[in-house]
Coordinates of C-alpha atoms and ligand atoms in Angstrom, one line a residue:
X37 CA 0.8 22.5 -5.1
X38 CA 1.4 18.8 -5.5
X39 CA -2.1 17.9 -4.4
X40 CA -5.3 19.9 -3.7
X41 CA -5.3 19.0 -0.1
X42 CA -1.9 21.1 0.3
X43 CA -2.1 24.9 0.3
X44 CA -0.4 27.9 1.9
X45 CA -2.0 30.5 4.1
X46 CA -1.6 34.2 3.5
X47 CA 1.3 34.3 5.9
X48 CA 3.1 31.5 3.8
X49 CA 2.5 28.7 6.4
X50 CA 1.5 25.4 5.1
X51 CA -2.0 24.0 5.3
X52 CA -3.0 20.4 5.0
X53 CA -6.6 19.3 4.5
X54 CA -7.4 22.8 5.4
X55 CA -5.6 22.9 8.7
X56 CA -2.5 24.7 9.7
X57 CA 0.5 22.4 9.7
X58 CA 2.6 24.5 12.2
X59 CA -0.2 24.5 14.6
X60 CA -0.8 20.7 14.4
X61 CA 3.0 20.4 14.8
X62 CA 2.9 22.5 18.0
X63 CA -0.2 20.6 19.3
X64 CA 0.8 17.0 18.8
X65 CA 4.6 17.3 18.7
X66 CA 6.9 16.1 16.0
X67 CA 7.7 13.9 14.2
X68 CA 4.1 13.6 13.3
X69 CA 2.1 11.6 10.5
X70 CA -0.9 13.6 9.4
X71 CA -3.7 11.7 7.5
X72 CA -6.5 13.4 5.6
X73 CA -9.6 11.1 6.4
X74 CA -11.7 12.8 3.7
X75 CA -9.0 12.1 1.0
X76 CA -8.8 8.5 2.1
X77 CA -12.6 8.1 1.8
X78 CA -12.7 10.1 -1.5
X79 CA -10.1 7.7 -3.0
X80 CA -12.1 4.7 -1.9
X81 CA -15.1 6.1 -3.5
X82 CA -13.2 6.8 -6.7
X83 CA -12.5 3.1 -7.0
X84 CA -16.0 2.0 -5.6
X85 CA -17.8 4.3 -8.3
X86 CA -15.4 3.3 -11.1
X87 CA -15.9 -0.3 -10.3
X88 CA -19.8 0.1 -10.2
X89 CA -19.8 2.0 -13.4
X90 CA -17.8 -0.6 -15.1
X91 CA -19.1 -3.9 -13.8
X92 CA -22.2 -3.1 -11.8
X93 CA -22.3 -5.2 -8.6
X94 CA -19.8 -7.9 -10.0
X95 CA -16.5 -6.3 -8.7
X96 CA -14.9 -5.2 -5.5
X97 CA -11.8 -3.1 -4.7
X98 CA -9.8 -4.6 -1.8
X99 CA -7.7 -2.1 0.3
X100 CA -4.1 -3.4 0.5
X101 CA -3.6 -3.1 4.3
X102 CA 0.2 -3.3 3.9
X103 CA 0.1 0.4 2.8
X104 CA -1.0 1.5 6.2
X105 CA -2.6 -0.8 8.7
X106 CA -4.2 0.4 12.1
X107 CA -7.5 0.3 13.5
X108 CA -9.0 3.4 12.3
X109 CA -8.1 2.6 8.7
X110 CA -10.2 -0.7 8.8
X111 CA -13.2 1.3 10.5
X112 CA -13.0 3.5 7.4
X113 CA -12.7 0.6 5.0
X114 CA -15.7 -1.0 6.6
X115 CA -17.8 2.3 6.4
X116 CA -16.9 2.8 2.8
X117 CA -17.7 -0.7 1.7
X118 CA -14.3 -1.6 0.7
X119 CA -12.9 -5.3 0.8
X120 CA -9.6 -5.6 2.5
X121 CA -6.4 -7.8 1.6
X122 CA -4.2 -8.8 4.6
X123 CA -0.8 -10.5 4.7
X124 CA -0.3 -11.4 8.4
X125 CA -2.1 -12.4 11.7
X126 CA -1.2 -8.9 12.8
X127 CA -3.1 -7.1 9.9
X128 CA -6.1 -9.7 10.2
X129 CA -6.3 -9.1 14.0
X130 CA -6.2 -5.3 13.6
X131 CA -9.0 -5.4 11.1
X132 CA -11.1 -7.9 13.1
X133 CA -10.6 -6.1 16.4
X134 CA -12.7 -3.2 15.0
X135 CA -15.4 -5.4 13.7
X136 CA -14.3 -5.4 10.1
X137 CA -16.1 -8.5 8.6
X138 CA -13.8 -11.5 8.4
X139 CA -15.6 -12.8 5.1
X140 CA -14.4 -9.7 3.4
X141 CA -10.8 -10.3 3.9
X142 CA -8.5 -11.8 1.3
X143 CA -5.5 -13.4 3.0
X144 CA -2.2 -13.0 1.1
X145 CA 1.4 -13.9 1.6
X146 CA 4.1 -16.1 0.0
X147 CA 5.4 -17.5 3.3
X148 CA 2.3 -18.2 5.4
X149 CA 3.1 -20.5 8.2
X150 CA 0.9 -23.4 9.6
X151 CA 0.0 -21.1 12.4
X152 CA -1.1 -18.4 10.1
X153 CA -3.3 -20.6 8.1
X154 CA -4.9 -22.0 11.3
X155 CA -5.4 -18.5 12.7
X156 CA -7.0 -17.3 9.5
X157 CA -9.3 -20.2 9.0
X158 CA -10.4 -20.3 12.6
X159 CA -11.3 -16.6 12.3
X160 CA -13.5 -17.3 9.2
X161 CA -11.3 -15.4 6.6
X162 CA -13.2 -15.2 3.4
X163 CA -10.5 -16.2 0.9
X164 CA -7.1 -17.4 0.9
X165 CA -4.8 -16.2 -1.9
X166 CA -2.7 -19.3 -2.1
X167 CA 0.8 -18.6 -3.4
X168 CA 2.4 -22.0 -3.9
X169 CA 1.9 -25.7 -3.7
X170 CA 3.1 -26.2 -0.2
X171 CA 0.6 -23.7 1.0
X172 CA -2.2 -25.5 -1.0
X173 CA -1.6 -28.7 1.1
X174 CA -1.6 -26.6 4.4
X175 CA -4.9 -24.8 3.6
X176 CA -6.5 -28.0 2.4
X177 CA -5.5 -30.0 5.5
X178 CA -6.7 -27.2 7.8
X179 CA -9.9 -26.9 6.1
X180 CA -10.7 -30.7 6.2
X181 CA -9.7 -30.6 9.9
X182 CA -12.4 -28.0 10.5
X183 CA -14.9 -29.9 8.2
X184 CA -15.3 -27.1 5.6
X185 CA -14.3 -26.1 2.1
X186 CA -12.1 -23.0 2.0
X187 CA -12.6 -20.5 -0.9
X188 CA -9.2 -19.7 -2.5
X189 CA -7.7 -17.9 -5.3
X190 CA -4.5 -19.2 -7.0
X191 CA -1.7 -16.7 -7.3
X192 CA -0.1 -16.9 -10.9
X193 CA 2.8 -15.0 -12.2
X194 CA 2.0 -13.8 -15.6
X195 CA 5.4 -12.9 -16.7
X196 CA 4.9 -9.1 -17.4
X197 CA 7.5 -6.5 -16.8
X198 CA 5.5 -3.5 -15.2
X199 CA 8.5 -1.2 -15.7
X200 CA 8.7 -0.1 -12.1
X201 CA 11.6 -0.4 -9.7
X202 CA 13.1 -3.7 -9.0
X203 CA 12.1 -4.1 -5.3
X204 CA 8.4 -3.8 -6.2
X205 CA 8.3 -5.6 -9.6
X206 CA 6.3 -8.8 -9.0
X207 CA 5.2 -9.9 -12.4
X208 CA 8.1 -11.3 -14.0
X209 CA 8.7 -15.1 -14.3
X210 CA 11.7 -15.1 -11.7
X211 CA 10.0 -13.3 -8.9
X212 CA 9.4 -15.0 -5.4
X213 CA 5.7 -14.7 -5.6
X214 CA 3.1 -17.1 -7.1
X215 CA 3.5 -19.9 -9.6
X216 CA 4.8 -19.0 -13.2
X217 CA 2.7 -19.4 -16.2
X218 CA 5.7 -19.6 -18.5
X219 CA 7.3 -22.8 -17.1
X220 CA 4.1 -24.7 -17.2
X221 CA 3.9 -24.8 -13.4
X222 CA 0.9 -22.8 -13.2
X223 CA -1.3 -25.2 -15.0
X224 CA 0.0 -28.0 -12.8
X225 CA -1.0 -25.8 -9.7
X226 CA -4.4 -25.3 -10.8
X227 CA -4.8 -29.0 -11.6
X228 CA -3.5 -30.0 -8.1
X229 CA -5.6 -27.4 -6.3
X230 CA -8.9 -28.8 -8.2
X231 CA -8.1 -32.4 -6.7
X232 CA -8.2 -31.2 -3.2
X233 CA -11.5 -31.7 -1.3
X234 CA -10.8 -29.1 1.3
X235 CA -10.7 -26.2 -1.4
X236 CA -13.2 -24.3 -3.3
X237 CA -11.2 -22.8 -6.1
X238 CA -13.0 -19.6 -7.0
X239 CA -10.4 -18.2 -9.4
X240 CA -7.1 -16.6 -10.0
X241 CA -5.0 -13.8 -8.6
X242 CA -2.0 -11.9 -9.9
X243 CA -0.2 -8.8 -9.0
X244 CA 2.6 -7.4 -11.5
X245 CA 4.0 -4.5 -9.4
X246 CA 3.6 -1.3 -7.5
X247 CA 4.0 2.4 -8.7
X248 CA 2.9 1.3 -12.2
X249 CA 2.4 4.0 -14.7
X250 CA 2.5 2.2 -18.0
X251 CA -1.0 2.6 -19.3
X252 CA -1.5 -0.8 -20.8
X253 CA 0.1 -2.9 -17.9
X254 CA -3.4 -4.2 -16.6
X255 CA -4.5 -4.8 -20.2
X256 CA -1.4 -6.8 -21.2
X257 CA -1.9 -8.9 -17.9
X258 CA -5.4 -9.5 -18.9
X259 CA -4.4 -10.8 -22.2
X260 CA -2.2 -13.4 -20.6
X261 CA -4.6 -14.2 -17.8
X262 CA -7.7 -14.6 -20.0
X263 CA -5.6 -16.8 -22.3
X264 CA -4.8 -19.0 -19.3
X265 CA -8.4 -19.0 -18.2
X266 CA -9.4 -20.2 -21.6
X267 CA -6.9 -23.1 -21.6
X268 CA -8.0 -24.0 -18.1
X269 CA -11.6 -24.1 -19.3
X270 CA -10.7 -26.2 -22.5
X271 CA -8.6 -28.7 -20.8
X272 CA -10.1 -29.0 -17.3
X273 CA -13.7 -27.5 -17.8
X274 CA -12.6 -25.1 -15.0
X275 CA -14.5 -21.9 -14.9
X276 CA -12.7 -18.8 -13.4
X277 CA -15.5 -17.2 -11.3
X278 CA -13.2 -14.5 -9.7
X279 CA -10.2 -12.8 -11.3
X280 CA -8.1 -10.6 -9.0
X281 CA -5.4 -8.5 -10.7
X282 CA -3.7 -7.0 -7.8
X283 CA -2.8 -3.4 -6.9
X284 CA -0.2 -1.1 -8.2
X285 CA -1.5 2.3 -9.6
X286 CA 1.2 4.9 -9.0
X287 CA 0.8 8.3 -7.4
X288 CA 2.5 11.6 -7.6
X289 CA 5.3 12.3 -5.3
X290 CA 6.8 15.0 -7.3
X291 CA 5.0 17.9 -9.3
X292 CA 6.7 16.3 -12.5
X293 CA 5.2 13.0 -11.9
X294 CA 2.2 11.9 -14.0
X295 CA -1.2 11.8 -12.5
X296 CA -2.9 8.6 -13.3
X297 CA -6.6 8.9 -14.3
X298 CA -7.7 5.8 -12.4
X299 CA -11.4 5.8 -13.2
X300 CA -10.6 6.1 -16.9
X301 CA -8.0 3.3 -16.6
X302 CA -10.5 1.1 -14.8
X303 CA -13.1 1.7 -17.5
X304 CA -10.6 0.7 -20.1
X305 CA -9.5 -2.5 -18.2
X306 CA -13.1 -3.5 -17.8
X307 CA -13.9 -2.9 -21.5
X308 CA -10.8 -4.9 -22.3
X309 CA -11.6 -7.8 -20.0
X310 CA -15.3 -7.9 -21.4
X311 CA -14.0 -8.2 -24.9
X312 CA -11.4 -10.8 -24.1
X313 CA -13.9 -12.9 -22.2
X314 CA -16.5 -12.6 -25.1
X315 CA -13.9 -13.4 -27.7
X316 CA -12.9 -16.7 -25.6
X317 CA -16.5 -17.6 -24.9
X318 CA -15.9 -17.2 -21.1
X319 CA -18.2 -15.8 -18.6
X320 CA -17.1 -12.4 -17.1
X321 CA -15.5 -13.2 -13.8
X322 CA -16.2 -11.2 -10.6
X323 CA -13.4 -8.7 -10.8
X324 CA -11.1 -7.6 -8.1
X325 CA -8.2 -5.2 -7.6
X326 CA -6.1 -4.4 -4.5
X327 CA -5.1 -0.7 -4.3
X328 CA -2.9 0.3 -1.4
X329 CA -0.9 3.3 -2.3
X330 CA -3.5 5.0 -4.4
X331 CA -5.9 5.0 -1.6
X332 CA -3.8 6.4 1.2
X333 CA -0.4 8.0 -0.2
X334 CA -1.9 11.5 -1.1
X335 CA -3.8 11.4 2.2
X336 CA -0.6 11.6 4.3
X337 CA 2.0 14.1 5.2
X338 CA 5.0 13.8 7.7
X339 CA 6.0 16.9 9.8
X340 CA 9.4 17.2 11.5
X341 CA 11.2 19.9 13.5
X342 CA 14.7 20.9 12.5
X343 CA 17.2 20.0 15.1
X344 CA 20.3 21.2 13.4
X345 CA 21.4 22.8 10.2
X346 CA 24.9 22.2 8.9
X347 CA 26.8 23.8 6.1
X348 CA 30.1 22.2 4.8
X349 CA 31.3 25.0 2.4
X350 CA 31.8 23.7 -1.1
X351 CA 30.1 20.4 -0.4
X352 CA 26.7 20.4 1.3
X353 CA 24.0 21.8 3.6
X354 CA 22.1 19.5 5.8
X355 CA 18.8 20.1 7.5
X356 CA 18.8 17.5 10.2
X357 CA 15.4 16.7 11.7
X358 CA 13.9 15.0 14.7
X359 CA 12.8 11.9 12.5
X360 CA 14.4 9.9 9.6
X361 CA 14.8 6.4 8.3
X362 CA 12.8 5.0 11.4
X363 CA 9.6 6.8 10.2
X364 CA 10.3 6.8 6.5
X365 CA 12.9 4.3 5.1
X366 CA 11.8 4.7 1.5
X367 CA 14.6 6.9 0.3
X368 CA 17.2 4.5 2.0
X369 CA 15.5 1.6 0.4
X370 CA 14.4 2.7 -3.1
X371 CA 15.8 6.2 -3.5
X372 CA 12.2 7.2 -3.5
X373 CA 11.4 10.9 -4.3
X374 CA 9.4 13.3 -2.3
X375 CA 8.3 16.8 -2.4
X376 CA 9.6 18.6 0.8
X377 CA 8.3 21.9 1.9
X378 CA 9.1 24.3 4.7
X379 CA 6.0 24.3 6.8
X380 CA 6.3 27.6 8.4
X381 CA 7.1 30.0 5.5
X382 CA 6.9 30.1 1.7
X383 CA 9.7 29.6 -0.8
X384 CA 12.1 32.6 -0.6
X385 CA 15.9 32.6 -1.2
X386 CA 16.2 28.9 -1.5
X387 CA 19.4 26.8 -1.6
X388 CA 19.8 23.1 -1.8
X389 CA 19.7 21.0 1.3
X390 CA 19.8 17.3 2.1
X391 CA 17.1 16.5 4.5
X392 CA 18.6 14.1 6.9
X393 CA 17.4 12.1 9.8
X394 CA 18.8 11.5 13.4
X395 CA 19.8 8.0 13.1
X396 CA 23.4 7.0 13.5
X397 CA 24.3 6.2 10.1
X398 CA 25.3 8.5 6.9
X399 CA 22.6 6.8 4.9
X400 CA 19.9 8.1 6.9
X401 CA 18.6 10.7 4.4
X402 CA 15.0 11.3 4.0
X403 CA 15.4 13.2 0.7
X404 CA 18.7 14.7 -0.9
X405 CA 18.9 17.8 -2.9
X406 CA 15.8 19.7 -2.0
X407 CA 15.3 23.5 -2.0
X408 CA 14.6 25.1 1.4
X409 CA 15.0 28.8 2.5
X410 CA 18.8 29.4 2.9
X411 CA 18.1 30.7 6.5
X412 CA 16.2 27.5 7.5
X413 CA 16.9 27.1 11.3
X414 CA 16.4 24.8 14.3
X415 CA 12.9 24.8 15.7
X416 CA 11.3 25.3 12.4
X417 CA 8.9 22.7 10.8
X418 CA 9.5 20.8 7.7
X419 CA 6.8 18.8 5.8
X420 CA 7.3 15.8 3.6
X421 CA 4.3 15.2 1.4
X422 CA 2.7 12.0 0.0
X423 CA 3.7 9.7 3.0
X424 CA 0.4 8.1 3.5
X425 CA 1.5 4.8 2.1
X426 CA 4.3 2.5 3.1
X427 CA 5.6 5.1 5.8
X428 CA 3.9 4.2 9.1
X429 CA 3.4 0.7 8.0
X430 CA 7.3 0.5 7.3
X431 CA 8.4 2.4 10.3
X432 CA 10.9 0.8 12.7
X433 CA 12.4 1.4 16.1
X434 CA 15.9 1.8 15.1
X435 CA 18.1 3.6 17.6
X436 CA 15.2 3.0 20.0
X437 CA 13.4 5.9 18.6
X438 CA 9.6 5.7 19.1
X439 CA 7.3 5.8 16.1
X440 CA 5.3 8.9 15.5
X441 CA 1.6 9.2 16.3
X442 CA -0.9 9.0 13.3
X443 CA -3.3 12.1 13.5
X444 CA -6.3 12.1 11.5
X445 CA -7.8 15.3 9.9
X446 CA -11.4 15.4 9.2
X447 CA -13.8 18.4 8.7
X448 CA -11.5 21.0 10.2
X449 CA -10.8 18.8 13.4
X450 CA -8.2 16.5 14.3
X451 CA -7.8 13.2 16.3
X452 CA -5.3 10.7 17.3
X453 CA -5.7 7.4 15.4
X454 CA -2.4 6.0 16.7
X455 CA -0.7 7.4 19.7
X456 CA 3.0 8.3 19.9
X457 CA 5.2 5.4 21.0
X458 CA 6.7 6.4 24.4
X459 CA 10.1 5.5 25.8
X460 CA 8.1 2.9 28.2
X461 CA 6.5 1.4 25.2
X462 CA 10.0 0.9 23.7
X463 CA 10.9 -1.3 26.8
X464 CA 7.5 -3.0 27.2
X465 CA 8.7 -6.3 25.7
X466 CA 12.1 -6.4 27.4
X467 CA 12.3 -8.9 30.4
Ligands
LIG563 N1 -1.6 -6.6 -3.9 C1 -0.4 -7.2 -3.6 C2 -0.4 -8.7 -3.7 C3 0.9 -6.6 -3.3 O1 1.9 -7.1 -3.1 C4 0.8 -5.1 -3.2 C5 1.9 -4.4 -2.9 C6 -0.5 -4.5 -3.3 C7 -1.6 -5.2 -3.7 C8 -0.6 -3.1 -3.3 O2 0.0 -2.4 -4.3 P1 -0.2 -0.6 -4.4 O3 -1.4 -0.4 -5.0 O4 0.1 -0.2 -3.0 O5 1.0 -0.6 -5.3 N2 7.2 -0.8 0.2 C9 7.1 -0.4 -1.3 C10 5.9 -1.0 -1.8 C11 5.7 -2.5 -1.8 C12 4.4 -3.0 -2.4 C13 4.3 -4.4 -2.0 N3 3.0 -4.9 -2.5 C14 7.1 1.1 -1.3 O6 7.2 1.8 -0.3 O7 7.1 1.7 -2.4

């Protein structure tokens, strides 16, 4: 199986986190997001342990809330001792509403509005990751208005191609995030920030992309970032006390995908950073990473019920289910690949289907060309694996479909973390 929290019972039915997927589907209805709480916690501990082993206390992994943001997630992050990065008032509010400590939140985003800046500062957000010069001025003005110095990291674009897909590449010089090194703008950006009285410039941030598998991406990033840190020290006497290299480790969506050995990668990244800093005569900065996908993706599974099966002889078979691009837009957006499994019975007499959604457009495909039993029929359940990251968080109400609930699985029990959106909810904002 793709992941060790997925298995089949003796009767062929699917089990996730040790529980019967058809039984959960019957109990909670479909479409349904399942999340394996123990896997989320284990993934957090993998990062925390690897950081501790490599850096002692001088490092912190920040969970990238954009991957899946709802209250229970922040309760888990608080309990595990993870930091958090947030990109909107909504994510910040969600975290704070369950008592997640504001001081451990890093606030991201390339288009923060004046209202966002005010909201975050009034709520005592620990650190702003400033994307651009305009934001520098905004944060400085707000900090001075409140009579404080706001801790910030400055987002730099290092000019690295992470070899991932276009929509999630964020490292090359021409992306919309951060301030590029290559053009000399990054140096001026730091200089400008240091002159502002409302800011405490703690260090630098960069994020080169998501679904990164190239083994040396973070090492190449560090080569550039530590080079920049050395030039800042030489020219401005500025010491980078914190260095945040973003998120990005890839996960397995298909059996043929590689499995990144994240603890080993972190150990290698740490050794490389220590060497670079020693060679440059710089103190080792406090080290941060922002994993999202690798914390929650393999903790998730989406379960659907087949509504209809269509066979167009000589062309295609469709299994059409009760969800679609509304709960999982990733194939439509990125041609993202997934492992799809019949949830009620094992692989027998399989033929190729397109798994299609119920939205009113031909492009509403959850996954093309997947094998399913030839006699797959309405009423049966289909599971899409590895949907814990960027599925719930990117879901929409297209066609006025309610978003599925998020049901957490823990120790043989299940509970609702986000309830199903009702048709009344869908009209709740209409006047
Ligand atoms: N830090 C920053 C600044 C980011 O922009 C991101 C992701 C992360 C951390 C977390 O990266 P991760 O560890 O999850 O790769 N919707 C796309 C992914 C967009 C990623 C955006 N930024 C998808 O569904 O594949």
